[in-house]
Short mmCIF file of C-alpha atoms in Angstrom, two decimals:
data_model
loop_
_atom_site.label_atom_id
_atom_site.label_comp_id
_atom_site.label_asym_id
_atom_site.label_seq_id
_atom_site.Cartn_x
_atom_site.Cartn_y
_atom_site.Cartn_z
CA GLN A 1 8.26 135.10 -4.79
CA LYS A 2 5.51 132.51 -5.18
CA GLU A 3 5.32 130.74 -8.53
CA VAL A 4 1.63 131.59 -8.91
CA GLU A 5 -0.14 134.42 -7.13
CA GLN A 6 -3.90 134.77 -6.96
CA ASP A 7 -6.01 137.16 -4.92
CA PRO A 8 -7.99 134.96 -2.49
CA GLY A 9 -10.94 137.34 -2.30
CA PRO A 10 -13.69 136.91 -1.34
CA LEU A 11 -15.16 138.81 -4.26
CA SER A 12 -18.84 139.71 -4.04
CA VAL A 13 -20.72 141.01 -7.10
CA PRO A 14 -24.38 141.49 -8.00
CA GLU A 15 -26.07 139.21 -10.51
CA GLY A 16 -25.39 140.33 -14.07
CA ALA A 17 -22.03 141.93 -13.30
CA ILE A 18 -18.84 141.27 -15.23
CA VAL A 19 -16.29 139.47 -13.08
CA SER A 20 -12.54 139.67 -13.58
CA LEU A 21 -10.30 137.08 -11.92
CA ASN A 22 -6.55 137.27 -12.22
CA CYS A 23 -3.33 135.38 -11.61
CA THR A 24 0.30 136.30 -12.03
CA TYR A 25 3.18 133.90 -12.30
CA SER A 26 6.94 134.06 -12.17
CA ASN A 27 8.08 130.93 -14.02
CA SER A 28 8.59 131.40 -17.76
CA ALA A 29 8.49 127.62 -18.24
CA PHE A 30 4.72 127.54 -17.82
CA GLN A 31 3.22 126.79 -21.22
CA TYR A 32 -0.41 125.91 -20.56
CA PHE A 33 -2.92 127.83 -18.53
CA MET A 34 -6.17 126.63 -17.04
CA TRP A 35 -9.06 127.89 -15.01
CA TYR A 36 -10.92 125.49 -12.77
CA ARG A 37 -14.10 126.09 -10.80
CA GLN A 38 -14.48 124.40 -7.44
CA TYR A 39 -17.76 124.20 -5.60
CA SER A 40 -17.76 123.43 -1.90
CA ARG A 41 -16.83 119.80 -1.18
CA LYS A 42 -16.27 119.09 -4.87
CA GLY A 43 -13.22 118.63 -7.06
CA PRO A 44 -11.84 121.21 -9.49
CA GLU A 45 -13.92 121.37 -12.66
CA LEU A 46 -12.17 122.49 -15.82
CA LEU A 47 -13.53 125.71 -17.31
CA MET A 48 -10.92 126.96 -19.73
CA TYR A 49 -7.64 125.70 -21.18
CA THR A 50 -5.28 127.84 -23.23
CA TYR A 51 -1.70 127.59 -24.39
CA SER A 52 -0.99 130.80 -26.25
CA SER A 53 -1.15 134.48 -25.52
CA GLY A 54 -4.45 136.10 -26.42
CA ASN A 55 -8.10 135.50 -25.71
CA LYS A 56 -10.23 132.38 -25.74
CA GLU A 57 -13.98 132.57 -25.38
CA ASP A 58 -16.48 129.92 -24.33
CA GLY A 59 -20.00 131.14 -23.72
CA ARG A 60 -19.97 133.64 -20.86
CA PHE A 61 -16.32 132.90 -20.07
CA THR A 62 -13.23 134.50 -21.63
CA ALA A 63 -9.71 133.48 -20.73
CA GLN A 64 -6.90 135.89 -21.44
CA VAL A 65 -3.19 135.14 -21.37
CA ASP A 66 -0.36 137.64 -21.55
CA LYS A 67 2.89 135.70 -21.46
CA SER A 68 5.04 138.81 -21.77
CA SER A 69 3.57 140.15 -18.52
CA LYS A 70 3.12 136.70 -16.96
CA TYR A 71 -0.51 137.48 -16.29
CA ILE A 72 -3.70 135.55 -16.93
CA SER A 73 -7.33 136.51 -16.46
CA LEU A 74 -10.75 134.96 -16.52
CA PHE A 75 -13.74 137.14 -17.33
CA ILE A 76 -17.28 136.06 -16.56
CA ARG A 77 -20.04 137.99 -18.29
CA ASP A 78 -23.60 138.23 -17.01
CA SER A 79 -22.65 136.52 -13.76
CA GLN A 80 -25.23 134.23 -12.16
CA PRO A 81 -25.71 133.04 -8.56
CA SER A 82 -24.70 129.58 -9.84
CA ASP A 83 -21.26 131.03 -10.63
CA SER A 84 -20.65 131.36 -6.89
CA ALA A 85 -17.64 129.13 -6.28
CA THR A 86 -13.88 129.23 -5.85
CA TYR A 87 -11.97 129.81 -9.08
CA LEU A 88 -8.52 128.29 -9.36
CA CYS A 89 -5.92 129.22 -11.91
CA ALA A 90 -3.50 126.45 -12.79
CA MET A 91 -0.40 126.31 -14.94
CA ASP A 92 1.48 123.50 -16.57
CA ARG A 93 4.96 122.89 -17.87
CA LEU A 94 5.98 119.72 -19.55
CA THR A 95 8.68 117.97 -17.56
CA GLY A 96 9.92 114.72 -19.01
CA THR A 97 6.98 112.43 -19.65
CA ALA A 98 4.34 113.97 -17.45
CA SER A 99 2.69 117.27 -16.77
CA LYS A 100 2.38 118.80 -13.33
CA LEU A 101 -0.14 121.49 -12.46
CA THR A 102 0.80 124.40 -10.23
CA PHE A 103 -2.26 126.05 -8.74
CA GLY A 104 -3.04 129.47 -7.37
CA THR A 105 -4.68 129.71 -3.98
CA GLY A 106 -8.11 130.30 -5.55
CA THR A 107 -10.47 133.28 -5.53
CA ARG A 108 -13.80 132.84 -3.79
CA LEU A 109 -16.61 134.46 -5.78
CA GLN A 110 -20.09 135.24 -4.46
CA VAL A 111 -22.75 136.40 -6.93
CA THR A 112 -25.70 137.92 -5.11
CA LEU A 113 -29.29 138.36 -6.27
CA GLU B 1 -19.83 112.87 -19.69
CA PRO B 2 -17.07 110.55 -18.43
CA GLU B 3 -15.76 111.41 -15.01
CA VAL B 4 -13.12 110.49 -12.47
CA THR B 5 -14.61 108.73 -9.44
CA GLN B 6 -13.02 108.50 -6.02
CA THR B 7 -13.84 106.38 -3.00
CA PRO B 8 -14.43 106.77 -0.16
CA SER B 9 -15.65 110.36 -0.02
CA HIS B 10 -14.51 110.60 3.61
CA GLN B 11 -11.98 108.43 5.44
CA VAL B 12 -11.29 108.67 9.14
CA THR B 13 -8.17 106.88 10.34
CA GLN B 14 -6.12 106.67 13.49
CA MET B 15 -2.61 108.11 13.33
CA GLY B 16 -0.08 105.46 12.39
CA GLN B 17 -2.55 103.35 10.44
CA GLU B 18 -2.32 102.60 6.75
CA VAL B 19 -4.90 104.06 4.40
CA ILE B 20 -5.67 103.39 0.75
CA LEU B 21 -7.51 105.93 -1.36
CA ARG B 22 -9.09 104.67 -4.53
CA CYS B 23 -9.72 106.26 -7.90
CA VAL B 24 -11.25 105.15 -11.17
CA PRO B 25 -9.86 107.41 -13.89
CA ILE B 26 -11.66 108.16 -17.13
CA SER B 27 -11.53 104.96 -19.15
CA ASN B 28 -9.43 105.98 -22.15
CA HIS B 29 -7.00 108.10 -20.18
CA LEU B 30 -3.36 107.13 -19.88
CA TYR B 31 -1.91 109.57 -17.34
CA PHE B 32 -2.88 109.60 -13.69
CA TYR B 33 -2.20 112.03 -10.90
CA TRP B 34 -2.73 112.62 -7.20
CA TYR B 35 -3.00 116.06 -5.64
CA ARG B 36 -3.83 117.13 -2.13
CA GLN B 37 -5.43 120.21 -0.65
CA ILE B 38 -4.94 120.98 3.02
CA LEU B 39 -7.86 122.98 4.43
CA GLY B 40 -7.53 126.63 3.45
CA GLN B 41 -4.48 126.03 1.27
CA LYS B 42 -3.88 125.57 -2.42
CA VAL B 43 -4.07 122.34 -4.38
CA GLU B 44 -0.61 120.72 -4.45
CA PHE B 45 0.84 118.14 -6.83
CA LEU B 46 1.87 114.83 -5.29
CA VAL B 47 2.65 112.38 -8.08
CA SER B 48 2.13 111.53 -11.73
CA PHE B 49 1.92 108.00 -13.11
CA TYR B 50 2.20 106.66 -16.62
CA ASN B 51 2.83 103.25 -18.13
CA ASN B 52 2.81 101.60 -14.70
CA GLU B 53 5.49 103.75 -13.20
CA ILE B 54 5.89 107.07 -11.45
CA SER B 55 6.79 109.87 -13.86
CA GLU B 56 7.37 112.58 -11.30
CA LYS B 57 6.79 113.11 -7.61
CA SER B 58 6.92 116.13 -5.33
CA GLU B 59 8.82 116.57 -2.08
CA ILE B 60 5.59 115.78 -0.24
CA PHE B 61 5.50 112.29 -1.75
CA ASP B 62 7.99 110.62 0.57
CA ASP B 63 8.55 106.94 1.39
CA GLN B 64 5.27 106.80 3.30
CA PHE B 65 3.36 107.23 0.04
CA SER B 66 2.95 104.79 -2.82
CA VAL B 67 0.75 104.52 -5.88
CA GLU B 68 -0.44 101.54 -7.82
CA ARG B 69 -2.61 100.61 -10.76
CA PRO B 70 -3.65 97.14 -9.63
CA ASP B 71 -5.89 96.45 -12.62
CA GLY B 72 -7.09 98.14 -15.79
CA SER B 73 -9.45 100.52 -14.09
CA ASN B 74 -8.29 101.46 -10.58
CA PHE B 75 -5.53 103.78 -9.41
CA THR B 76 -4.70 103.88 -5.71
CA LEU B 77 -2.76 106.04 -3.30
CA LYS B 78 -1.47 104.34 -0.15
CA ILE B 79 -0.18 106.13 2.90
CA ARG B 80 1.70 103.59 4.97
CA SER B 81 1.77 105.18 8.41
CA THR B 82 -0.47 108.21 8.58
CA LYS B 83 0.42 111.39 10.43
CA LEU B 84 -1.81 114.19 11.67
CA GLU B 85 -0.47 116.46 8.93
CA ASP B 86 -1.74 114.04 6.27
CA SER B 87 -5.26 115.29 6.96
CA ALA B 88 -6.39 116.89 3.70
CA MET B 89 -8.55 116.47 0.62
CA TYR B 90 -6.90 114.12 -1.85
CA PHE B 91 -7.81 114.53 -5.50
CA CYS B 92 -7.19 112.08 -8.29
CA ALA B 93 -6.91 113.36 -11.85
CA SER B 94 -6.39 111.84 -15.26
CA SER B 95 -5.57 113.00 -18.76
CA ALA B 96 -5.56 111.36 -22.15
CA VAL B 97 -2.32 112.68 -23.55
CA LEU B 98 0.34 115.14 -22.55
CA GLY B 99 0.14 118.82 -23.18
CA SER B 100 -1.68 120.52 -25.91
CA ASN B 101 -5.09 118.97 -26.28
CA GLN B 102 -6.16 117.11 -23.17
CA PRO B 103 -5.93 118.76 -19.77
CA GLN B 104 -6.36 117.02 -16.42
CA HIS B 105 -9.81 116.12 -15.15
CA PHE B 106 -10.37 115.77 -11.43
CA GLY B 107 -12.52 113.65 -9.20
CA ASP B 108 -14.45 115.05 -6.24
CA GLY B 109 -11.81 113.95 -3.79
CA THR B 110 -11.47 111.93 -0.61
CA ARG B 111 -11.45 113.86 2.63
CA LEU B 112 -8.87 112.18 4.87
CA SER B 113 -9.11 112.89 8.58
CA ILE B 114 -6.33 111.59 10.82
CA LEU B 115 -7.15 111.34 14.51
#
């Protein structure tokens, strides 16, 4: 079983739709959970960062973590064409003196007009 | 907003040659990382670096790889004798502190093509 599983998509939605992106994980040692957005030929850009179960909201984005189910989600409200990108979930455990991110494969999102 | 910068954006190298990828982390950050992303695959951890030494490295980071912070601003990844399978995007990241408050911020990467 992979440590982090993420549906690769592609996911195509009309402008204004609510988007739900999900990842599951198998390692209970993961303590911190992130969502990054990656545009073509660019690096991962941090969107959300959470470390406890529950919801965290930032503008049109909501990150949800359920540690008991080992499941995290990112919701995008009122999606825009500019949201078209690949969304990467990433997880972190503290090992010794440094952190180490484990990424999902990424979900490619296309928001159409 | 401060950002991580990487140079060059694209590096083409003959197999067997040495290559150095350069990064300027965010200025007040203390922890530095390299990741790679082979085309169509996920981003993978290579190495973390703190206080002028490697904190952790993955199985990918073998003796052909080395990292260095030659001065107060640069952080480099050297591949001593490149192989075809080293072709990938290489991302540098930095963070201010461990864990709870400061996650990793990434540069836009160097695309390494081995011929």
